[in-house]
């Protein structure tokens, strides 16, 4: 195993249903946080959308909201309540924008690749210069693929269920023997940050900021644990594609899908966003730092359209340059990683894709995006 090539792996990973129609924009979702909550109400902008929605996108009105999570039982890597990177809850304002109703699908990404001949990071052969300590035989293009273990294992080493699979990339999600036949409507995966930015520029869109993602995911509501409420399964109903069974041995697929699902198989949030929780992690534009919310809160004012910290830093892997992931994936479970909780944060090294990491795009209101990536130094 080329650990250098493997470095930066994030613990984060497949019908042909028609793409869902964007859901309706709901004027005033009713929900107010309790008086003792650190969450204030969400105050949505009142401005009507400027015309009809771009194809496949929904209107996010923007406004002021409380961002973050106080959930002490949240788990990352099987360690409950040890992260705290979504604290403190702080006030944020974001302008209105358009957002893709679903993660970018394989058929959408294929149009981009056909138009531009783009080659994703996972399809490029790693070089000796990039990974000087890796043995030459390991300098082979590929990506990271989740592999169930034969039996229960201590959840303390993700190399037990993640492998670097030579030849795995967006066209071959589980490796060279797999392909996209029948997976046209599945989220594209094995996407590095620059791959997502490349697609977004071509589509004259951009990646969401982390604040935009959370404002959109909360759907006008305030202080909820999940994008849909405070119960994981309201009325017994699964609201997102996550993992059931024994992690990482067997996903029993009680929610209808053992593994990745086509987009749009679960109810949308009040803004009409599908898969805003679960299925695949999604790239945001912001660099990751665990103390960024503290930085914003210390300013004592509402953070307006925050773009993320100027530089990345993750004390867990201080040499890795990471950006924010949001939403959790089909591998998230309360046994290991509960990052399907709406205010919680994910992170990933920028060149590292996997078979549960994808993205969706947004578009500012007004002149069409030029593709300028304001968050990139
Ligand atoms: Ca599932």
Coordinates of N, CA and C and ligand atoms in Angstrom, one line a residue, residues 240-244 251-261 266 330, ligand 1:
X240 N -32.9 9.7 4.7 CA -31.7 9.9 3.9 C -31.0 8.5 3.8
X241 N -30.1 8.4 2.8 CA -29.4 7.1 2.6 C -28.2 7.1 3.5
X242 N -28.3 6.3 4.6 CA -27.2 6.1 5.5 C -27.0 4.6 5.7
X243 N -26.2 4.2 6.7 CA -25.8 2.8 6.9 C -26.6 2.1 8.0
X244 N -27.2 1.0 7.7 CA -27.8 0.1 8.8 C -27.0 -1.2 8.9
X251 N -23.9 -3.7 5.4 CA -25.0 -2.7 5.4 C -26.3 -3.5 5.0
X252 N -27.2 -3.5 5.9 CA -28.4 -4.3 5.7 C -29.4 -3.5 4.8
X253 N -29.2 -2.2 4.5 CA -30.0 -1.5 3.6 C -31.4 -1.3 4.0
X254 N -31.7 -1.2 5.3 CA -33.1 -1.1 5.7 C -33.8 0.2 5.1
X255 N -32.9 1.2 4.8 CA -33.5 2.4 4.2 C -33.8 2.3 2.7
X256 N -33.6 1.1 2.2 CA -33.8 0.8 0.8 C -32.6 0.7 -0.1
X257 N -31.4 1.1 0.5 CA -30.2 1.0 -0.3 C -29.0 0.6 0.6
X258 N -28.4 -0.6 0.2 CA -27.2 -1.0 0.8 C -26.1 -0.5 -0.1
X259 N -25.5 0.6 0.3 CA -24.5 1.3 -0.6 C -25.1 2.6 -1.1
X260 N -24.5 3.1 -2.2 CA -24.9 4.3 -2.8 C -26.3 4.2 -3.5
X261 N -27.0 5.3 -3.6 CA -28.3 5.3 -4.2 C -28.4 6.3 -5.3
X266 N -35.1 10.0 -1.6 CA -35.7 10.3 -0.3 C -36.3 11.7 -0.4
X330 N -23.7 7.4 2.6 CA -24.3 6.1 2.8 C -23.6 5.2 3.8
Ligands
LIG1 CA1 -28.5 2.9 3.0

